[in-house]
XYZ file of C-alpha atoms in Angstrom:
746
model
C 121.021 65.958 137.211
C 117.277 66.118 136.412
C 117.786 67.114 132.854
C 119.859 63.508 132.243
C 118.940 61.118 134.609
C 121.236 58.443 135.157
C 121.774 55.465 133.518
C 122.744 52.010 135.668
C 126.423 51.322 134.965
C 127.672 48.021 132.894
C 129.188 46.018 135.262
C 133.046 45.124 133.804
C 133.142 42.730 132.166
C 134.302 38.614 133.265
C 138.260 38.794 132.303
C 138.493 41.796 131.838
C 139.744 43.315 135.311
C 139.326 46.731 136.141
C 139.754 47.261 132.186
C 136.999 46.771 131.720
C 135.400 49.943 133.897
C 136.307 52.002 131.010
C 133.316 50.784 129.095
C 130.662 52.328 131.435
C 133.287 56.286 131.896
C 132.851 55.999 127.759
C 129.276 55.017 127.695
C 128.308 58.342 130.062
C 130.992 60.823 128.055
C 129.622 59.489 125.109
C 126.034 59.697 126.252
C 126.743 63.187 127.979
C 128.278 64.430 124.717
C 125.199 63.480 122.837
C 122.574 64.266 124.705
C 123.931 68.087 125.451
C 124.493 68.626 121.525
C 120.743 67.627 121.185
C 119.741 69.767 124.252
C 121.832 72.750 122.876
C 120.181 72.536 119.166
C 116.926 73.773 119.924
C 118.331 77.401 120.804
C 120.431 78.111 118.185
C 117.694 79.994 116.457
C 118.633 82.047 119.402
C 122.294 83.418 117.834
C 123.430 85.852 116.031
C 126.799 86.171 114.032
C 126.894 89.184 113.472
C 131.090 88.896 113.209
C 130.148 86.471 109.594
C 128.504 87.233 106.497
C 124.836 86.617 106.279
C 124.781 86.653 110.361
C 121.362 85.405 110.976
C 122.030 82.314 108.683
C 125.527 81.585 108.706
C 126.333 80.867 112.614
C 122.796 79.114 112.997
C 124.237 77.020 110.500
C 127.671 76.592 111.190
C 127.147 75.904 114.878
C 123.940 73.096 114.194
C 126.454 71.236 112.313
C 128.976 71.580 115.171
C 126.555 70.040 116.889
C 125.073 67.539 115.119
C 128.759 65.941 114.836
C 129.878 66.100 117.952
C 125.698 64.660 118.567
C 126.931 62.271 115.983
C 130.328 60.684 117.291
C 129.299 60.014 120.516
C 126.343 57.962 118.801
C 128.527 55.869 117.288
C 130.219 54.925 120.408
C 126.872 54.557 122.313
C 125.427 52.294 119.627
C 128.716 50.045 119.088
C 128.810 49.160 123.013
C 125.143 49.462 123.680
C 122.392 47.901 121.618
C 119.681 49.866 123.371
C 121.266 53.176 121.265
C 121.035 51.088 117.583
C 118.783 52.423 114.522
C 115.111 50.964 114.741
C 113.648 50.310 111.575
C 110.634 52.366 109.878
C 109.081 53.540 106.439
C 110.183 56.903 107.507
C 113.843 56.713 107.846
C 113.759 53.936 105.097
C 112.471 57.411 102.846
C 114.382 59.564 104.651
C 117.803 57.433 103.993
C 117.118 56.756 99.921
C 115.297 60.857 99.838
C 119.776 61.768 100.845
C 120.928 58.772 99.011
C 119.475 60.169 95.859
C 119.834 63.832 96.697
C 123.371 62.432 97.016
C 123.153 60.934 93.481
C 121.660 64.184 91.655
C 123.831 66.427 93.160
C 127.314 64.673 91.994
C 126.116 64.478 88.697
C 123.995 68.707 88.874
C 125.192 71.397 87.108
C 127.112 72.876 89.892
C 128.413 69.474 92.126
C 130.460 71.789 94.124
C 127.926 74.620 95.208
C 125.326 71.141 95.535
C 127.190 69.670 97.895
C 127.617 73.173 99.793
C 125.810 76.116 99.005
C 127.097 78.997 99.852
C 126.904 81.458 103.320
C 123.711 83.528 101.860
C 121.627 79.561 102.219
C 123.425 77.272 103.991
C 121.340 74.446 102.474
C 123.202 71.990 99.712
C 123.843 68.227 100.717
C 125.836 69.264 103.550
C 122.846 71.000 105.607
C 120.903 67.485 103.976
C 123.195 65.140 105.416
C 123.559 67.111 108.800
C 119.534 67.566 109.559
C 119.480 63.532 108.011
C 122.466 62.543 111.339
C 120.440 64.327 114.359
C 116.943 62.568 112.679
C 118.559 58.822 113.436
C 120.933 60.183 115.914
C 117.600 62.234 117.978
C 115.104 59.575 117.505
C 117.411 56.544 119.218
C 119.065 58.234 121.817
C 116.357 60.465 122.988
C 113.490 57.202 122.780
C 116.447 54.804 124.810
C 116.582 57.352 127.578
C 112.782 58.543 127.803
C 113.979 62.597 126.937
C 111.281 63.069 123.967
C 108.995 65.029 126.553
C 111.892 66.717 128.123
C 113.585 67.791 124.754
C 109.729 68.904 122.985
C 110.252 70.857 126.468
C 113.252 72.446 125.892
C 111.972 73.294 122.113
C 109.240 75.262 123.396
C 111.520 77.476 125.863
C 113.660 78.311 123.223
C 110.347 78.512 120.693
C 109.042 81.085 123.501
C 112.084 82.871 124.139
C 112.160 83.630 120.042
C 108.533 84.788 120.449
C 109.423 86.794 123.413
C 111.928 88.596 120.929
C 109.130 88.894 118.127
C 106.971 90.060 119.936
C 109.187 92.911 121.165
C 109.616 93.714 117.860
C 105.745 94.709 117.423
C 105.821 96.910 120.081
C 108.891 98.499 118.630
C 107.846 98.703 115.201
C 107.866 100.176 112.940
C 111.687 101.831 114.083
C 112.506 100.084 117.612
C 113.538 100.813 120.990
C 115.966 102.279 122.434
C 118.797 100.279 124.556
C 121.493 100.940 126.491
C 121.837 104.061 124.288
C 121.456 102.054 121.221
C 118.963 100.367 118.770
C 117.176 96.964 120.083
C 114.037 94.662 118.643
C 114.018 96.368 115.331
C 112.801 94.321 112.054
C 116.007 93.783 110.191
C 113.931 93.695 107.222
C 112.873 96.866 107.410
C 108.777 97.475 107.440
C 106.647 95.989 109.639
C 106.941 92.394 109.066
C 108.151 90.403 112.224
C 111.676 88.592 111.830
C 112.271 87.436 115.172
C 116.013 85.788 115.806
C 115.916 84.499 112.523
C 116.363 87.539 110.083
C 113.618 86.765 107.645
C 109.361 86.887 108.155
C 108.936 83.708 106.158
C 111.833 81.764 108.028
C 109.752 82.529 110.761
C 105.959 82.251 110.038
C 107.694 78.437 109.469
C 109.464 77.788 112.682
C 106.171 79.121 114.663
C 104.121 76.509 112.885
C 105.956 73.638 114.691
C 105.472 76.167 117.690
C 102.276 76.758 117.798
C 101.324 72.661 116.582
C 104.015 71.590 119.837
C 102.804 73.774 122.578
C 99.393 72.571 121.798
C 100.201 69.329 122.189
C 102.297 69.620 125.169
C 99.447 71.492 127.119
C 97.570 68.494 125.907
C 99.948 65.998 127.998
C 100.198 68.858 131.138
C 97.894 69.217 133.420
C 98.041 72.281 136.591
C 99.811 75.569 135.568
C 101.939 73.833 132.744
C 98.774 73.507 130.673
C 98.151 77.142 130.255
C 101.619 78.472 130.736
C 101.905 75.854 127.164
C 98.329 76.956 125.399
C 99.177 80.896 126.466
C 102.575 79.853 124.849
C 100.669 78.474 121.946
C 98.355 81.403 121.728
C 101.212 83.933 121.523
C 103.164 81.769 118.867
C 99.981 82.361 116.906
C 100.423 86.415 117.293
C 103.842 86.316 115.752
C 102.275 83.923 113.300
C 100.115 86.594 112.177
C 101.940 90.048 111.976
C 105.073 87.970 109.950
C 102.271 88.819 107.776
C 103.965 85.403 106.286
C 100.446 84.724 103.746
C 101.411 81.119 103.176
C 102.172 80.290 106.748
C 98.154 81.976 108.030
C 96.910 79.971 105.165
C 98.490 77.216 106.094
C 98.100 77.460 110.025
C 93.776 77.900 109.168
C 94.929 74.670 106.845
C 95.608 73.144 109.545
C 93.410 74.104 112.527
C 90.783 73.253 110.648
C 92.345 69.736 109.781
C 92.538 68.870 113.135
C 89.495 70.047 114.395
C 87.949 67.407 112.431
C 90.417 64.708 112.835
C 89.360 65.598 116.726
C 85.925 64.474 115.644
C 86.308 61.646 114.326
C 88.263 60.675 116.620
C 87.091 61.965 120.163
C 84.976 61.362 122.048
C 82.773 62.262 125.063
C 83.604 66.579 126.500
C 86.494 66.184 124.127
C 84.690 66.012 121.168
C 82.534 67.985 122.444
C 84.763 70.978 122.833
C 85.914 70.139 119.263
C 82.965 71.147 117.917
C 83.102 74.110 119.574
C 86.564 74.752 118.236
C 85.669 73.881 114.859
C 82.315 76.236 115.220
C 85.318 78.950 115.668
C 87.895 78.068 112.817
C 84.223 78.210 110.511
C 83.497 81.658 112.560
C 86.232 82.966 111.752
C 87.586 82.375 108.522
C 83.689 82.974 107.176
C 83.890 86.309 109.235
C 87.059 87.374 107.503
C 85.471 87.325 104.013
C 82.981 89.350 104.812
C 84.927 91.714 105.869
C 88.156 91.310 103.864
C 86.781 94.584 102.346
C 86.269 97.157 105.190
C 87.824 99.810 106.389
C 89.024 97.483 109.885
C 90.846 95.174 107.584
C 92.220 97.780 105.138
C 93.814 99.464 107.702
C 95.991 97.281 109.064
C 98.901 95.639 106.907
C 98.718 92.843 107.740
C 95.088 91.959 107.381
C 95.317 93.597 104.462
C 97.690 91.708 103.187
C 95.985 88.543 103.909
C 93.140 89.406 102.177
C 94.456 91.317 98.849
C 95.628 87.241 98.312
C 94.468 86.464 95.264
C 95.326 83.686 91.951
C 96.246 86.833 90.534
C 98.648 87.686 93.153
C 100.479 83.822 92.829
C 100.750 84.659 89.464
C 104.227 85.281 89.573
C 105.031 81.619 91.287
C 102.925 80.133 89.149
C 105.418 81.668 86.186
C 108.482 80.403 88.194
C 107.244 77.598 88.537
C 106.520 76.970 84.450
C 109.672 78.031 84.608
C 110.755 74.779 86.925
C 108.645 72.844 84.652
C 110.957 73.752 81.437
C 113.758 72.510 83.913
C 112.254 69.624 84.878
C 111.431 68.386 81.043
C 115.180 68.511 80.196
C 116.219 66.602 83.501
C 113.826 64.429 84.328
C 115.156 62.017 86.526
C 118.464 63.579 88.043
C 117.124 67.271 87.913
C 120.078 70.111 88.394
C 121.198 69.147 91.855
C 121.078 71.110 94.802
C 121.643 74.951 94.349
C 120.562 74.071 90.264
C 117.392 76.490 89.989
C 119.061 79.578 89.090
C 120.823 77.741 86.054
C 117.214 76.631 85.122
C 115.630 79.969 86.146
C 118.785 81.654 84.045
C 117.530 79.300 80.242
C 114.148 79.758 80.850
C 113.607 83.080 82.175
C 110.760 85.008 81.247
C 110.275 87.725 80.015
C 107.287 89.349 82.063
C 109.007 88.465 85.311
C 110.928 92.055 84.401
C 108.994 93.683 87.083
C 110.510 91.435 89.394
C 113.840 90.733 91.584
C 116.301 90.350 89.190
C 117.254 86.857 90.073
C 115.572 83.930 91.558
C 117.295 80.616 93.134
C 114.096 79.026 94.422
C 111.041 78.132 92.714
C 109.492 79.000 96.286
C 107.741 75.949 96.267
C 109.243 73.400 98.234
C 108.374 70.057 96.265
C 109.081 71.794 93.183
C 112.261 72.619 94.373
C 112.706 68.833 95.466
C 111.648 67.273 91.907
C 114.250 70.857 90.260
C 117.286 69.517 92.398
C 115.880 65.302 92.092
C 113.589 65.344 89.531
C 110.971 62.833 89.904
C 113.183 60.151 92.336
C 113.648 63.365 94.288
C 110.237 64.525 95.074
C 108.330 60.719 95.177
C 110.590 60.065 98.197
C 110.373 63.029 99.921
C 106.299 63.184 99.541
C 107.326 58.938 100.469
C 108.632 60.585 103.732
C 105.459 62.698 104.534
C 103.195 59.455 103.231
C 105.021 57.652 105.395
C 104.530 59.746 108.301
C 100.870 59.885 107.800
C 100.368 55.957 107.475
C 102.428 55.195 111.027
C 99.321 58.053 112.806
C 96.610 56.036 111.096
C 97.897 52.629 111.839
C 100.125 52.254 114.498
C 98.915 52.139 117.879
C 102.298 53.306 119.489
C 100.035 57.313 119.614
C 98.154 58.940 121.574
C 94.750 60.274 119.565
C 96.107 64.166 120.638
C 99.343 62.199 119.245
C 98.208 61.298 116.370
C 95.751 64.857 115.671
C 97.813 67.816 116.272
C 101.467 65.607 114.304
C 98.742 65.310 111.572
C 98.165 68.634 111.616
C 102.267 69.677 112.042
C 102.300 67.527 109.067
C 99.379 68.865 107.469
C 100.382 73.269 108.600
C 103.878 72.176 106.697
C 102.492 70.631 103.680
C 100.181 73.633 103.300
C 103.216 76.177 104.040
C 105.402 74.186 101.418
C 103.929 75.006 98.603
C 104.972 79.004 98.814
C 108.016 78.772 100.309
C 110.936 77.306 100.301
C 112.503 75.216 103.556
C 115.425 76.255 105.434
C 117.704 75.322 108.239
C 114.212 75.788 111.285
C 111.553 74.913 108.543
C 114.330 71.040 108.203
C 115.121 70.765 111.869
C 111.635 70.735 113.465
C 110.219 68.448 110.540
C 113.188 66.279 111.289
C 112.458 66.285 115.402
C 108.891 65.669 114.249
C 109.545 62.646 111.801
C 112.192 61.368 114.408
C 109.754 61.701 117.241
C 107.230 59.246 115.076
C 110.709 57.090 114.048
C 110.727 56.288 117.175
C 107.652 55.114 118.708
C 106.812 53.714 115.749
C 109.918 52.016 114.149
C 110.685 48.163 115.440
C 113.610 46.320 116.258
C 115.860 44.776 113.479
C 116.853 41.904 114.636
C 120.434 41.582 112.713
C 121.745 45.514 114.419
C 120.562 44.336 117.845
C 122.673 40.577 117.522
C 125.774 42.455 116.912
C 128.032 42.109 119.267
C 128.702 44.774 121.630
C 132.340 46.321 121.262
C 134.174 45.992 124.606
C 137.821 46.139 126.032
C 139.487 47.159 124.503
C 137.989 47.446 121.270
C 136.169 50.444 122.578
C 138.315 52.354 124.571
C 141.597 51.289 123.119
C 140.552 51.858 119.334
C 136.941 52.977 118.698
C 136.878 55.914 121.046
C 140.430 57.254 119.664
C 139.204 56.871 115.686
C 136.032 57.969 116.593
C 137.123 61.228 118.525
C 140.327 62.284 115.691
C 137.625 61.905 112.330
C 134.917 64.360 114.163
C 137.587 67.064 114.322
C 138.784 66.320 111.811
C 135.280 66.615 110.377
C 134.376 69.856 111.556
C 137.762 71.803 111.154
C 136.926 70.566 107.609
C 133.628 71.336 107.289
C 132.978 74.371 109.267
C 136.265 76.161 110.075
C 137.603 77.636 107.194
C 134.381 78.607 105.787
C 133.960 80.126 109.374
C 137.629 81.870 109.236
C 136.914 82.982 105.449
C 133.333 84.508 106.495
C 134.363 86.711 109.296
C 136.976 87.947 107.311
C 134.721 89.259 104.348
C 133.051 90.922 106.704
C 135.816 92.724 107.691
C 137.200 93.526 104.257
C 134.481 95.207 103.526
C 133.292 97.383 106.361
C 137.017 98.503 106.965
C 137.410 102.514 106.742
C 140.940 101.886 105.762
C 140.332 100.881 101.927
C 143.849 99.154 101.466
C 143.835 96.883 103.998
C 139.609 96.566 102.928
C 141.148 94.790 99.499
C 143.467 92.802 102.200
C 141.475 91.147 103.739
C 139.227 90.375 101.336
C 142.134 88.800 98.810
C 142.936 87.020 103.105
C 139.298 85.411 102.985
C 139.543 83.734 98.913
C 142.514 82.349 100.404
C 141.679 80.689 103.086
C 139.159 78.367 101.031
C 135.798 77.116 102.416
C 132.852 77.307 100.186
C 132.476 81.244 100.083
C 134.556 81.336 97.025
C 131.558 82.949 94.988
C 130.063 84.862 97.575
C 134.058 86.510 98.149
C 134.342 86.957 94.222
C 131.591 88.925 94.696
C 131.535 90.803 96.683
C 134.566 91.724 95.189
C 133.726 93.735 92.774
C 131.015 95.653 94.322
C 133.689 96.064 97.036
C 135.859 96.998 94.230
C 132.867 98.975 92.308
C 132.036 101.419 95.775
C 136.777 101.857 95.613
C 136.337 103.260 92.384
C 133.362 105.517 92.829
C 135.034 106.787 95.832
C 136.682 110.171 95.496
C 139.426 110.140 98.029
C 141.149 106.682 97.078
C 144.204 107.058 95.201
C 144.719 105.453 91.468
C 146.977 102.616 93.172
C 144.332 101.059 95.704
C 141.333 101.488 92.947
C 143.809 99.949 90.338
C 144.197 97.094 92.564
C 140.923 96.861 94.018
C 140.184 96.323 90.504
C 142.258 93.802 89.352
C 141.454 91.681 92.390
C 137.690 91.762 91.944
C 139.218 90.117 88.217
C 141.115 87.838 89.987
C 138.517 86.226 91.796
C 135.328 86.858 89.176
C 137.787 84.703 86.989
C 138.132 81.559 89.194
C 134.577 81.958 89.788
C 134.247 81.792 86.337
C 136.210 78.749 85.458
C 133.773 76.617 88.644
C 130.270 77.735 86.526
C 131.343 79.411 83.409
C 127.274 78.778 82.052
C 126.056 81.155 85.527
C 124.865 84.693 83.600
C 124.636 86.230 86.770
C 128.447 85.530 87.745
C 128.932 86.802 83.791
C 127.471 90.266 84.683
C 129.080 90.303 88.100
C 132.046 89.272 85.777
C 131.297 92.073 83.571
C 130.871 94.961 86.722
C 133.790 93.516 88.097
C 136.198 94.476 84.143
C 134.294 97.413 84.519
C 135.563 98.627 87.703
C 139.074 98.261 86.635
C 138.658 99.941 83.692
C 138.374 97.229 80.729
C 135.169 98.150 79.066
C 135.594 95.875 76.022
C 136.433 92.619 78.161
C 133.066 93.736 80.176
C 131.257 93.604 77.160
C 133.002 90.137 76.019
C 131.133 88.745 79.303
C 128.149 90.632 79.346
C 127.786 89.389 75.142
C 128.365 85.779 77.113
C 125.429 86.519 80.142
C 122.681 87.303 77.067
C 124.001 83.808 75.196
C 123.314 82.246 78.379
C 120.142 84.142 79.359
C 119.348 85.707 76.041
C 114.983 86.450 76.894
C 115.799 88.294 80.734
C 115.663 92.419 79.048
C 117.305 93.437 81.603
C 121.048 91.794 80.626
C 120.505 93.839 77.627
C 119.754 96.893 79.059
C 123.112 96.175 80.764
C 124.584 96.113 78.232
C 123.288 98.788 76.223
C 124.502 101.222 79.034
C 127.978 99.967 79.657
C 128.027 100.997 75.010
C 127.348 103.719 76.167
C 129.689 104.551 78.922
C 132.429 103.719 76.378
C 130.995 106.155 73.565
C 129.356 103.557 71.812
C 125.492 105.076 71.104
C 124.653 103.846 68.274
C 125.205 99.973 69.660
C 123.844 101.410 73.055
C 120.700 102.228 71.257
C 120.160 98.567 69.415
C 121.047 96.844 72.314
C 117.846 98.827 74.263
C 115.796 98.044 71.044
C 116.497 94.654 71.207
C 115.057 94.458 75.540
C 112.318 96.154 74.187
C 112.066 93.306 71.350
C 111.217 91.127 73.736
C 108.287 91.883 75.237
C 106.925 95.969 74.678
C 104.693 96.201 77.987
C 107.353 97.747 79.886
C 107.434 100.777 80.103
C 110.282 101.187 81.993
C 112.244 99.387 78.980
C 110.756 102.504 76.543
C 112.424 104.792 78.192
C 115.155 103.358 77.295
C 115.098 103.046 73.492
C 113.922 106.950 73.941
C 117.017 107.335 76.167
C 119.522 105.618 73.098
C 117.672 108.247 70.840
C 118.157 111.318 72.835
C 122.001 110.372 72.801
C 121.877 109.266 69.392
C 120.739 112.924 68.347
C 116.832 111.704 67.055
C 114.616 113.054 69.724
C 111.679 113.125 67.326
C 111.898 109.469 67.772
C 112.509 109.892 71.669
C 109.279 111.794 71.885
C 107.181 109.811 69.768
C 108.320 106.532 72.008
C 107.626 108.326 74.629
C 104.030 109.109 74.306
C 103.141 105.660 72.510
C 104.156 104.106 75.856
C 103.336 106.716 78.743
C 101.047 109.485 76.883
C 103.358 111.950 76.756
C 106.312 112.961 76.635
C 107.221 114.661 79.980
C 107.769 111.673 81.550
C 109.924 111.809 85.438
C 112.725 108.541 84.696
C 115.996 108.447 86.089
C 118.114 107.263 82.204
C 116.170 109.985 80.967
C 117.819 112.207 82.819
C 120.723 110.642 82.961
C 120.730 111.318 79.001
C 119.982 114.942 78.825
C 122.221 115.795 81.038
C 125.181 113.860 78.923
C 124.293 115.905 76.308
C 123.734 119.323 76.985
C 120.272 118.674 77.328
C 119.943 121.583 80.093
C 116.315 123.079 79.993
C 114.915 118.953 79.808
C 117.348 118.270 82.661
C 115.263 120.997 85.015
C 111.605 119.569 84.134
C 112.487 116.910 85.279
C 113.567 118.098 88.605
C 110.852 120.601 88.923
C 108.296 117.253 88.369
C 110.302 115.853 91.360
C 110.543 118.689 93.219
C 106.625 118.799 93.328
C 106.787 116.151 95.820
C 109.838 115.591 96.758
C 112.072 118.084 99.521
C 115.193 119.741 100.027
C 117.686 117.779 98.249
C 114.827 118.234 95.204
C 114.288 121.541 95.635
C 118.392 122.439 95.900
C 118.908 119.516 92.603
C 116.196 121.857 90.671
C 118.069 125.134 91.605
C 122.012 123.386 90.431
C 119.987 122.557 87.190
C 118.503 126.267 86.660
C 121.922 127.199 87.258
C 123.430 124.944 84.503
C 120.856 125.897 82.139
C 122.240 129.539 82.638
C 119.453 130.861 84.807
C 120.933 132.197 87.280
C 118.391 133.762 89.353
C 115.879 131.354 89.299
C 118.929 128.958 90.587
C 118.920 131.207 93.383
C 115.400 132.056 94.087
C 115.352 128.532 94.393
C 117.534 127.851 96.238
C 117.052 130.234 99.296
C 113.120 128.999 99.181
C 114.586 125.646 99.683
C 116.525 126.879 103.346
C 113.083 129.064 104.410
C 111.586 125.583 104.039
C 113.646 123.229 105.633
C 115.983 125.635 107.747
C 117.838 122.390 108.756
C 119.147 122.419 105.761
C 120.871 126.130 105.623
C 124.525 124.838 106.144
C 123.671 122.186 102.378
C 122.125 125.304 101.130
C 125.022 127.709 101.100
C 127.009 125.586 99.732
C 124.870 125.181 97.174
C 124.346 129.214 96.344
C 128.356 129.516 96.841
C 127.835 126.991 93.588
C 125.747 129.096 92.155
C 127.600 131.578 92.337
C 130.176 130.786 90.874
C 131.513 131.909 87.389
């Protein structure tokens, strides 16, 4: 009713009699399906599919794809039947279409075409998402403009973002451990800590989404009157609060940069009272920035986690990003035209890995810079076309007379915010969709009709109702199933399997997940390896089931390797599968292949050394540890591995010398050293490490120290330590009784 105003019905075609009445019925149904899908899309961020793998990502991704497919089906029928729904031309559309087409070519010729097209559960990206977002852009630009519904769509977007904002503010209020609601936890920050992530599950994703929400809310507030204006301004302010509590530095910088840019544009473009208000806003922005810089080293700023995080921003903090960008550049030089395909950065990261990244996360699948990500994915043509999309948008805002001054200022500021944030983050569905919506609006207002397209005849009876409609319906249903259903079912089976308390059933469900098909086969194989490792380490599981779990992990990883033989990360996973199955020789073969694929990655050498150690090849283990240390000797942790290698090969003096050189003392607490001392029966060294841990630890460290004393033959100190722990931590008395019983055993 009020949401979707009725359109005048077409009259039956002359000569068609009553049959022509079907055309307006088909058009109405197609229109309502299209608009229904478009108006549901803004609410997708609220959806969390807990039964699926990566619940914050997969559910939203699949739902978006299904709704876009439904909207596209309705749109195709509308375009056949009515010239008003046919696409217009703008350089935004031309650039976007060329960008999508080029990425399709780049993906087909990429390092891993299957993954480039389909992506995975963790990211739900790839060409499939790109083309769905492009389809959303085309449908929204045409249908919302033809029916005069853009303002209602923006207000719907803000209603949905308002619910996300409200949920996020509850996370702020309940941080860090969440609140209790209905007997269970609620409003828990999913990433842990104090960086709110709302219903998106990732603080950086939420921050990028809030940048768009703030800009759209301010624009709609300017264009509204009365209560709605104040409500929208309040929503913009609350969204800014949420953005602040995400503690995402790039987004906060983007907000400040966009605000500065916007008020400068306002000063230039506005006149009279509006210009005076804009000058006041500019003064406030300058005051805010200057005040923060002046106070950045004060206790007021340092005591707040978010302010402290923002104040700590420096070029030194960006060293990791700069190093990753350097790695990406090496990949670009290798493939400057077609790139590596979407999801191809991990191959670049492996091949040109920088040893200085040792202390960072072990695997990067993005360059953490949207411009560089597109450069890696599709070469220089992809980057230039992406910049062309943004550039065409800016050009139309500057030159076209279709936009009001507030629209020029606010949409330019929104694009500026996205462009600045893009320097330090990577795209996700909820930066793609709002950006596509902004581009669609600009295209809809600035685009021009294409005479040849508009002149094409409308599809009349019986072509529309008896041919086009059934063909579109069947094609859409087949597309929906093929694109979504197998992968959804597999994701559900995978979660059910790895969370099952019945190990035998869990193994069966993981196998079933793989057999269903879809694009998640690599992640299913990786989870099978992790699940097999857990099963093998569980003492109560029968040997036959352990063997079956290990065999399944090997089987699935073999298939994954056939699809991606040059993926170093997969080779390491395959080694873990062989290890779980007890086949150390094959595990080492895979580790050696991984080293060949990523020869400067120290962690791979360390893992290979530990595998050799586990199968009794201590000298070979030491050799791998020394190779890792030789790549870059600045890392103390790797020196500890080398020292452990000397300990297990009987050269204690050399171990002490290495520790003294790296740490300044030989008395070091590291897990690898503790393991070496324990396996070699050096009990007093084990006691020494637990003594260090017990000084700053709790009950567990005290009890472990007691057991270490017992292993060293010192039962008196063992009993005294355990009894002291029971007195200090009376709530652990039952555990203390068990420890004492173990100490008193002959």
